[in-house]
JSON list of C-alpha atoms in Angstrom, two decimals:
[
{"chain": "A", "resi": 5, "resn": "UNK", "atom": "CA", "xyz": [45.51, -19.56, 49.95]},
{"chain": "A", "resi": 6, "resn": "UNK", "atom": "CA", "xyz": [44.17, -21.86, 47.47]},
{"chain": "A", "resi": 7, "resn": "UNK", "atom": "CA", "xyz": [40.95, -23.30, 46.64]},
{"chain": "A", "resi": 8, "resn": "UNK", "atom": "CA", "xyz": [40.17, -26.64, 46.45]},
{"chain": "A", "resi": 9, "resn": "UNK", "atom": "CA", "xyz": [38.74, -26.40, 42.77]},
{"chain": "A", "resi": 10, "resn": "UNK", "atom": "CA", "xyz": [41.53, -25.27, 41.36]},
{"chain": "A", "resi": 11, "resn": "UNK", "atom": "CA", "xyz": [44.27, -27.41, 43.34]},
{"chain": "A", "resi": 12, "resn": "UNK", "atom": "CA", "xyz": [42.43, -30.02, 42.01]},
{"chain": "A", "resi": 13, "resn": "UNK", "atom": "CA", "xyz": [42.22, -29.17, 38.55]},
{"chain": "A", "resi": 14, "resn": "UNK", "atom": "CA", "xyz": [45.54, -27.75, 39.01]},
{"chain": "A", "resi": 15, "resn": "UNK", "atom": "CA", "xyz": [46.65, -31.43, 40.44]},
{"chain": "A", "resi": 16, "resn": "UNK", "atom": "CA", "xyz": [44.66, -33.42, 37.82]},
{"chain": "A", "resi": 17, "resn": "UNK", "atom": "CA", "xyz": [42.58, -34.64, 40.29]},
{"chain": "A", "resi": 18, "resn": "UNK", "atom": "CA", "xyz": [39.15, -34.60, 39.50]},
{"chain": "A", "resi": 19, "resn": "UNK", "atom": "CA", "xyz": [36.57, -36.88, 39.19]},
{"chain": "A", "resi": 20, "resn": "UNK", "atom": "CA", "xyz": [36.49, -38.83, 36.06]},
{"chain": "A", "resi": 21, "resn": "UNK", "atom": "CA", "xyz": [33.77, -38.34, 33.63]},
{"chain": "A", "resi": 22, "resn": "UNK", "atom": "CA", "xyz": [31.37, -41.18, 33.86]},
{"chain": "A", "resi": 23, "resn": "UNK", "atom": "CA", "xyz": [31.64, -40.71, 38.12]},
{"chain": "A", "resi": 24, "resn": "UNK", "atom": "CA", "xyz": [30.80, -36.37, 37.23]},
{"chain": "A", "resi": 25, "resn": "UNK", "atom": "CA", "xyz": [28.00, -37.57, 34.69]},
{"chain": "A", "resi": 26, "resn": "UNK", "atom": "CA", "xyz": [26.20, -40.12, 37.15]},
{"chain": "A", "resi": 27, "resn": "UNK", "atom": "CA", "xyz": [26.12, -37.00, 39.66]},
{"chain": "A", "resi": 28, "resn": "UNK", "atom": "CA", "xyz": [24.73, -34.70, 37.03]},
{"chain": "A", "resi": 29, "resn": "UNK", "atom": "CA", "xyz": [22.08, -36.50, 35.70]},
{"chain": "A", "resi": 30, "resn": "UNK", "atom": "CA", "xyz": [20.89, -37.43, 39.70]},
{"chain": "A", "resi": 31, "resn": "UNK", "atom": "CA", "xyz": [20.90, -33.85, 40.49]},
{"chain": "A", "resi": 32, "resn": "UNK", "atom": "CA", "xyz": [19.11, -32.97, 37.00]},
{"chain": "A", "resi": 33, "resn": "UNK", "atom": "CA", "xyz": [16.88, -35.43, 37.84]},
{"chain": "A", "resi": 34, "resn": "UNK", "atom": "CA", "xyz": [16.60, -34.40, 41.88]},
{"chain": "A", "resi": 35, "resn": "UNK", "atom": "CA", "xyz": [14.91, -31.07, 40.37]},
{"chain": "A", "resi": 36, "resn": "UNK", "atom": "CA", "xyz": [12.51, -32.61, 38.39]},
{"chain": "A", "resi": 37, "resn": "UNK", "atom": "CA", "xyz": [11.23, -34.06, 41.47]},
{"chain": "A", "resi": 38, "resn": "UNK", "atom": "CA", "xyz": [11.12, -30.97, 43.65]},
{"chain": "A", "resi": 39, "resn": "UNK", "atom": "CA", "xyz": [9.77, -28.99, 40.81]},
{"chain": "A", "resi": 40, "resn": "UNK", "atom": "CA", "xyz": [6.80, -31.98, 39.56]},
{"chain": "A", "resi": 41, "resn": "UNK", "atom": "CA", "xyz": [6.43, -32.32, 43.50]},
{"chain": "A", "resi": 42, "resn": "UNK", "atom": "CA", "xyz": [5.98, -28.30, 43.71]},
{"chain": "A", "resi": 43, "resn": "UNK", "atom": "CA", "xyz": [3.32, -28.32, 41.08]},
{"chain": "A", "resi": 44, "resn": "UNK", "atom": "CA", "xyz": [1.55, -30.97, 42.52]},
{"chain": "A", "resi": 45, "resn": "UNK", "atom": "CA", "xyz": [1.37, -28.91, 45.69]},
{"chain": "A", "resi": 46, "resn": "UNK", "atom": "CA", "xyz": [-0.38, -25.80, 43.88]},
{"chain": "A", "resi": 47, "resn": "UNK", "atom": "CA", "xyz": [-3.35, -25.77, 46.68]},
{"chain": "A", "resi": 48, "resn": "UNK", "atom": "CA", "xyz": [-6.54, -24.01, 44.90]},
{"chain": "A", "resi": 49, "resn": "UNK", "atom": "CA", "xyz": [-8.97, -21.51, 46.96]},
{"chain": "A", "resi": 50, "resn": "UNK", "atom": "CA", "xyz": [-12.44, -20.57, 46.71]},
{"chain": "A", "resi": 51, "resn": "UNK", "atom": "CA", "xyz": [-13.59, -17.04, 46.29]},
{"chain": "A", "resi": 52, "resn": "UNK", "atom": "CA", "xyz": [-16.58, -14.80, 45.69]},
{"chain": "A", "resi": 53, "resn": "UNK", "atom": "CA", "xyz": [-17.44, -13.25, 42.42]},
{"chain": "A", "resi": 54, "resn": "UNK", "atom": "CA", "xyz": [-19.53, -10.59, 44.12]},
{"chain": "A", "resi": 55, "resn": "UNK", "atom": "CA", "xyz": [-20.47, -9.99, 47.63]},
{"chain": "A", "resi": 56, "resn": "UNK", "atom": "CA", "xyz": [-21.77, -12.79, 49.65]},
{"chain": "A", "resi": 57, "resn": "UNK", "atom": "CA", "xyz": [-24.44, -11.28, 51.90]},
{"chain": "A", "resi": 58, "resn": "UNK", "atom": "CA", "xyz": [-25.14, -13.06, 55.59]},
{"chain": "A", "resi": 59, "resn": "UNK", "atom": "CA", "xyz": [-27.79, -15.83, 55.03]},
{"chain": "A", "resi": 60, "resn": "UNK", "atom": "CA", "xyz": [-27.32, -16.27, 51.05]},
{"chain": "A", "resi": 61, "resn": "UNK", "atom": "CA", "xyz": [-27.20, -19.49, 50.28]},
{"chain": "A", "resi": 62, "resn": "UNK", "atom": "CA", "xyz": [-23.98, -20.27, 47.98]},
{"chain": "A", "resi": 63, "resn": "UNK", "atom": "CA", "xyz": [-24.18, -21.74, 44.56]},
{"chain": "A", "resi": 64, "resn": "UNK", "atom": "CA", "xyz": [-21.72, -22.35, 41.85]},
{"chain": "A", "resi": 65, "resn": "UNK", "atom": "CA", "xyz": [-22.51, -19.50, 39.37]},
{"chain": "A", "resi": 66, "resn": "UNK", "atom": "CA", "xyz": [-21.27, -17.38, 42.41]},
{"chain": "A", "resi": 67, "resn": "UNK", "atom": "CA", "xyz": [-17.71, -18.48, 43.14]},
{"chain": "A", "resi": 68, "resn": "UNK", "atom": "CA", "xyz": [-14.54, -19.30, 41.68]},
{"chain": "A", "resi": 69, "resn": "UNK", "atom": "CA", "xyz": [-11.70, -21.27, 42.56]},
{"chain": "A", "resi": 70, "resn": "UNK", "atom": "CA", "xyz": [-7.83, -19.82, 42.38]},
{"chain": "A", "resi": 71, "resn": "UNK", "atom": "CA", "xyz": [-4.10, -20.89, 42.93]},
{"chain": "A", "resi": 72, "resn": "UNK", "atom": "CA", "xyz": [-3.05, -20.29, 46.05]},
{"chain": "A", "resi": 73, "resn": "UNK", "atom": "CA", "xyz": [-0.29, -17.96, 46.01]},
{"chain": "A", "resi": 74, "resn": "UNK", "atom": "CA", "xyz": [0.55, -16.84, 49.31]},
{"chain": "A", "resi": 75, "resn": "UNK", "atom": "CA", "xyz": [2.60, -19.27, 51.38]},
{"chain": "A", "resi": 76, "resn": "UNK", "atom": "CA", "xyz": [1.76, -18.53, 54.71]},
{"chain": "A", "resi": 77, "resn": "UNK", "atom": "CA", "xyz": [-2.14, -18.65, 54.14]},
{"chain": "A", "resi": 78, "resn": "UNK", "atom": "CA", "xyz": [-4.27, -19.93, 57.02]},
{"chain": "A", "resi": 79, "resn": "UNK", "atom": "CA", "xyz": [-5.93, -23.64, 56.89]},
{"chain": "A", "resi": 80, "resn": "UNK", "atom": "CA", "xyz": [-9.12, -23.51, 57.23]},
{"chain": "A", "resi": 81, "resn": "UNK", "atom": "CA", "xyz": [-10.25, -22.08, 53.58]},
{"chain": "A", "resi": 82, "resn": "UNK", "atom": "CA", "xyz": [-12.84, -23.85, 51.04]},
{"chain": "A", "resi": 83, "resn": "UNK", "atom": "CA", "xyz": [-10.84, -25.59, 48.62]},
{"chain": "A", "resi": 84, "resn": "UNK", "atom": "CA", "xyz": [-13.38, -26.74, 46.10]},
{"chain": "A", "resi": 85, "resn": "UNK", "atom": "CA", "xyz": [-16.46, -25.13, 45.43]},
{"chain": "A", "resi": 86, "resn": "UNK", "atom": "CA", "xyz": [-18.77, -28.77, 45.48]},
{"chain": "A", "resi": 87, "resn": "UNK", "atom": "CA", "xyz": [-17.14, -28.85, 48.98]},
{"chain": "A", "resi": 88, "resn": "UNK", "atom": "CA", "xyz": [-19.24, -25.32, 49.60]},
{"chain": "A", "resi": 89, "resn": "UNK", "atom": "CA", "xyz": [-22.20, -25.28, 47.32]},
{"chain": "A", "resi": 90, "resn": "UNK", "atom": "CA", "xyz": [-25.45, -24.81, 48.84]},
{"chain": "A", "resi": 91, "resn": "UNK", "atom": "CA", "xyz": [-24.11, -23.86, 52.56]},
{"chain": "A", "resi": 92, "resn": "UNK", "atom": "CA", "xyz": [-25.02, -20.51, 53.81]},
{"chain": "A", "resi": 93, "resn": "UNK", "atom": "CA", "xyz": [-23.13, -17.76, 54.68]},
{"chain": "A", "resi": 94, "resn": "UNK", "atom": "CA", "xyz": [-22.49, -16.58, 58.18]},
{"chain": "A", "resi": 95, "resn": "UNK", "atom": "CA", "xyz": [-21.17, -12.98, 57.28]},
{"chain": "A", "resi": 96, "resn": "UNK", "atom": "CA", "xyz": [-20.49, -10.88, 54.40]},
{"chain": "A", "resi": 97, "resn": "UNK", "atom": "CA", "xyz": [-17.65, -12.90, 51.78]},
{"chain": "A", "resi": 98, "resn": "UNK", "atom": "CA", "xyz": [-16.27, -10.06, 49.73]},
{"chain": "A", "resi": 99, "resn": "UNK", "atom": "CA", "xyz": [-15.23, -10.84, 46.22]},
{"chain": "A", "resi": 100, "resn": "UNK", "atom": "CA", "xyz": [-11.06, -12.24, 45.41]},
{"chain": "A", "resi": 101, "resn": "UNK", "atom": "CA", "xyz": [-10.99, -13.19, 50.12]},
{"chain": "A", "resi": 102, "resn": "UNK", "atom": "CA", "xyz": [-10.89, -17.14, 50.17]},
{"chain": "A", "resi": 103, "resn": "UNK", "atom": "CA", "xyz": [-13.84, -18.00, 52.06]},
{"chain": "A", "resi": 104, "resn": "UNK", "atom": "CA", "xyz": [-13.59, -19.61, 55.23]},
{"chain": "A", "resi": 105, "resn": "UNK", "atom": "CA", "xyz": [-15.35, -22.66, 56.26]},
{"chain": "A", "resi": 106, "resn": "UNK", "atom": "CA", "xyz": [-16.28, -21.50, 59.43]},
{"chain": "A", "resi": 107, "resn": "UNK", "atom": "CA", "xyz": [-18.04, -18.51, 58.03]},
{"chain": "A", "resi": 108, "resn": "UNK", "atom": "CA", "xyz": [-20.29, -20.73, 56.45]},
{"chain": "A", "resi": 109, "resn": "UNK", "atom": "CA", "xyz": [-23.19, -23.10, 58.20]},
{"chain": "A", "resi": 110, "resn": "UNK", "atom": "CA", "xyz": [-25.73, -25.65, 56.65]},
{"chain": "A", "resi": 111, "resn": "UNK", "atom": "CA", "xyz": [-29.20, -24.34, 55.45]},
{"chain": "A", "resi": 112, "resn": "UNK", "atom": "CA", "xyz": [-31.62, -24.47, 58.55]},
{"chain": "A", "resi": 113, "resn": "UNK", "atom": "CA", "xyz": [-34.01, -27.33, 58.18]},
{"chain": "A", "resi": 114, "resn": "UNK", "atom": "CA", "xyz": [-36.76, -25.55, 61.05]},
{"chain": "A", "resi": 115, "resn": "UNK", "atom": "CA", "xyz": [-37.52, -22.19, 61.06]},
{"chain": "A", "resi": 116, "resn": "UNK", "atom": "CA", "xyz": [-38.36, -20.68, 64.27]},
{"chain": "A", "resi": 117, "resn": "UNK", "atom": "CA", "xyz": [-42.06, -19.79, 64.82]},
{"chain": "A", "resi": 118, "resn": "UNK", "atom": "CA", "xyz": [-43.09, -22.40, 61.83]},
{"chain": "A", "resi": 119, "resn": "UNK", "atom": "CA", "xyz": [-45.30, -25.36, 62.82]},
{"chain": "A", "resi": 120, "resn": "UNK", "atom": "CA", "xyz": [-43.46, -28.61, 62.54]},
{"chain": "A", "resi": 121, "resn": "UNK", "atom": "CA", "xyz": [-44.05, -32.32, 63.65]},
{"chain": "A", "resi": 122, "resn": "UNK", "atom": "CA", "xyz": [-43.09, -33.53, 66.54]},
{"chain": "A", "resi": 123, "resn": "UNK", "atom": "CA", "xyz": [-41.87, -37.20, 67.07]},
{"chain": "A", "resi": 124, "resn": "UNK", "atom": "CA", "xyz": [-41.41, -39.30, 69.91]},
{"chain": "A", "resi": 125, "resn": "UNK", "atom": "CA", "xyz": [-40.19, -42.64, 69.54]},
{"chain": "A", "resi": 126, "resn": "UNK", "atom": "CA", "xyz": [-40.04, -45.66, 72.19]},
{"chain": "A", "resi": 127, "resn": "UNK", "atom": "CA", "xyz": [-40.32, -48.76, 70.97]},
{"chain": "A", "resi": 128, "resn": "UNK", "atom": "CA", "xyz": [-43.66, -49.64, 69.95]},
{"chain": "A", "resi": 129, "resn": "UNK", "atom": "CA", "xyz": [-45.00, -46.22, 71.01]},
{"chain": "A", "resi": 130, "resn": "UNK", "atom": "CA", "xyz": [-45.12, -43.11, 68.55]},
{"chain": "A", "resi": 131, "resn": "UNK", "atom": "CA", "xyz": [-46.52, -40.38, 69.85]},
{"chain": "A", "resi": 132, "resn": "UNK", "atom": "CA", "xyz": [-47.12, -37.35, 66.99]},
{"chain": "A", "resi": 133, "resn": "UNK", "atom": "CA", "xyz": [-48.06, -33.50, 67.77]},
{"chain": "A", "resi": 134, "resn": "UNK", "atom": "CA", "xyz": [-47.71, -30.22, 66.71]},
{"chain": "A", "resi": 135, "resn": "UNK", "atom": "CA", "xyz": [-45.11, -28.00, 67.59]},
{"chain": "A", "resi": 136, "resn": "UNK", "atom": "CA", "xyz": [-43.31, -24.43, 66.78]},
{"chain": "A", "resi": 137, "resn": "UNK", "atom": "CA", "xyz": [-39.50, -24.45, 67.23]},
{"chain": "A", "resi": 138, "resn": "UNK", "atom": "CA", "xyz": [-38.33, -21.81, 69.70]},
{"chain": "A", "resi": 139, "resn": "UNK", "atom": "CA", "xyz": [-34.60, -21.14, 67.47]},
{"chain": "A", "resi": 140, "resn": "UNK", "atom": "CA", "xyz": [-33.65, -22.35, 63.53]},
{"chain": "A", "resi": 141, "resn": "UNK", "atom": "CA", "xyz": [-32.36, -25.56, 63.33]},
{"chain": "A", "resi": 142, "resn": "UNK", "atom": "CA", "xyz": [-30.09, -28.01, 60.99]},
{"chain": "A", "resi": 143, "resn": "UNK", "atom": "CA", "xyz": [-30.06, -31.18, 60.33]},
{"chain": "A", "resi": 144, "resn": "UNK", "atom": "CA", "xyz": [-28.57, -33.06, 63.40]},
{"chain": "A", "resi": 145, "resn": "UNK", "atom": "CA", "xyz": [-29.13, -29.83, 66.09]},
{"chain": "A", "resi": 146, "resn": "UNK", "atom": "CA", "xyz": [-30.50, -29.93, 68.81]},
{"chain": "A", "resi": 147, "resn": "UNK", "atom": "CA", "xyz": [-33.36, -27.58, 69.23]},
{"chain": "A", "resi": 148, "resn": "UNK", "atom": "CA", "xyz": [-35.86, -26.81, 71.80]},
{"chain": "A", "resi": 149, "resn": "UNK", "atom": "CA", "xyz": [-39.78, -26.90, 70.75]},
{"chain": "A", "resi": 150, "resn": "UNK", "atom": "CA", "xyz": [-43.05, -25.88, 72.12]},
{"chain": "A", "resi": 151, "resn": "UNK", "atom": "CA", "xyz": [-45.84, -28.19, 72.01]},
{"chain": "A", "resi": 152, "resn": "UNK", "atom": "CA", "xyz": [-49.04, -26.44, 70.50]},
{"chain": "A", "resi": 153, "resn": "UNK", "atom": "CA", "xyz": [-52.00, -28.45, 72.48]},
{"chain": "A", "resi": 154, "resn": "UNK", "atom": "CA", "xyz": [-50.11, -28.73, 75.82]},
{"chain": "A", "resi": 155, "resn": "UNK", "atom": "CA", "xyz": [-47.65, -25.45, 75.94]},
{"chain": "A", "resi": 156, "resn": "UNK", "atom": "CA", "xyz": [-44.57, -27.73, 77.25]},
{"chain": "A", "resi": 157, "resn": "UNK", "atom": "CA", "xyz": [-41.11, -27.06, 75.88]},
{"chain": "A", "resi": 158, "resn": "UNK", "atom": "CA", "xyz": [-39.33, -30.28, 74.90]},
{"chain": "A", "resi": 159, "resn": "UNK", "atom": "CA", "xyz": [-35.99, -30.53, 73.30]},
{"chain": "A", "resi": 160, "resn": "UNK", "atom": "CA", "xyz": [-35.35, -32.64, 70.47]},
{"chain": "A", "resi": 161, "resn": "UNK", "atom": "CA", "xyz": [-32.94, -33.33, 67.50]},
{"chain": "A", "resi": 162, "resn": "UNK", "atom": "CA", "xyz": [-33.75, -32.08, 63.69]},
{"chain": "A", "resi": 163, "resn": "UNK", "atom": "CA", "xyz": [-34.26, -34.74, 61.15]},
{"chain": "A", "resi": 164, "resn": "UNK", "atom": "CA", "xyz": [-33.78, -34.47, 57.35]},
{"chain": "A", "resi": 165, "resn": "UNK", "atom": "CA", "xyz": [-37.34, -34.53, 56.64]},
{"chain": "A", "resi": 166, "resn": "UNK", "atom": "CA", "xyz": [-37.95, -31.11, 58.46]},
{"chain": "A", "resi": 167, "resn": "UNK", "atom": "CA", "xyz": [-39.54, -33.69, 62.16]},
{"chain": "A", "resi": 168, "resn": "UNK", "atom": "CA", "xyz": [-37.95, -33.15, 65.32]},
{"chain": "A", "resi": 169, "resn": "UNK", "atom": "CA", "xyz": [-37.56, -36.42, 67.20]},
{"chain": "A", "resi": 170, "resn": "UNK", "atom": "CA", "xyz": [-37.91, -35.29, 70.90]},
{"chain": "A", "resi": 171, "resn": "UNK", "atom": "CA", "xyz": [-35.40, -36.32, 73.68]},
{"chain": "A", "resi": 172, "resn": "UNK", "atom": "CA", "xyz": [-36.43, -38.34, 76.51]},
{"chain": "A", "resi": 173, "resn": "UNK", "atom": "CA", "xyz": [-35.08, -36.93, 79.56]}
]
């Protein structure tokens, strides 16, 4: 049994030289590709410096960002640390673990038992009171309030400026 190399160089058939250096140069040239494309793919992770207690706020003097090494890593991980800075953190983020976005939340804008304004909005009519949120609240959440004159729970949506807008049922 022969194989098919060697009958062929054995033969004289083999592929001339300009055909064999055309096929070099694409494969030499294929794995410049898949290697530029593989460093171009180097994905880059977040981490802690230190531990990351539940409710710190994150900045950048804490955190670090890394090559992703492992393959079969979860999505789901910060990957820049502008992408994370100033959110707060959910539970403890121990130092070198890639810090996943949903252990982190946005700073609340209403803190429960705090007096805030109340807004309602309909039209023409604005109506203004007092009120003390009944939970901690983001921007965009809904939360429920109590009125401070009247005692009557409403539910309305947190605003960037720290008002909740109240829902009309």
């Amino acid at each position: 049994m022969m194989f098919r190399l060697t009958e062929a160089l054995r033969t004289g058939k083999t592929l001339p030289t300009l055909r064999r250096a055309v096929l070099t140069v694409s494969a030499v040239l294929a794995g410049l590709l898949v290697a530029d494309a593989a460093l171009a793919d180097a994905r880059m992770a977040v981490v802690p410096k230190r531990i990351i207690y539940p409710g710190e706020a994150l900045d950048a003097g804490q955190l670090e960002e890394v090559e992703v090494t492992n393959p079969n890593i979860v999505k789901g991980y910060a990957e820049s640390i502008g992408a994370v800075s100033g959110l707060v953190s959910k539970r403890t983020l121990l130092p070198g673990r890639v810090i996943l976005t949903s252990a982190l939340r946005e700073p609340f804008a209403v803190a429960r038992g705090t007096t805030i304004s109340l807004v309602f909005d309909n039209g023409s009519l604005v109506l203004r009171a007092a009120g003390t949120p009944l939970q901690d609240g983001s921007v965009g959440e809904l939360v429920r309030v109590r009125n401070k004159d009247t005692g009557v729970i409403v539910s309305g949506t947190v605003m960037d400026d720290g008002t909740v807008h109240v829902v009309v049922k």
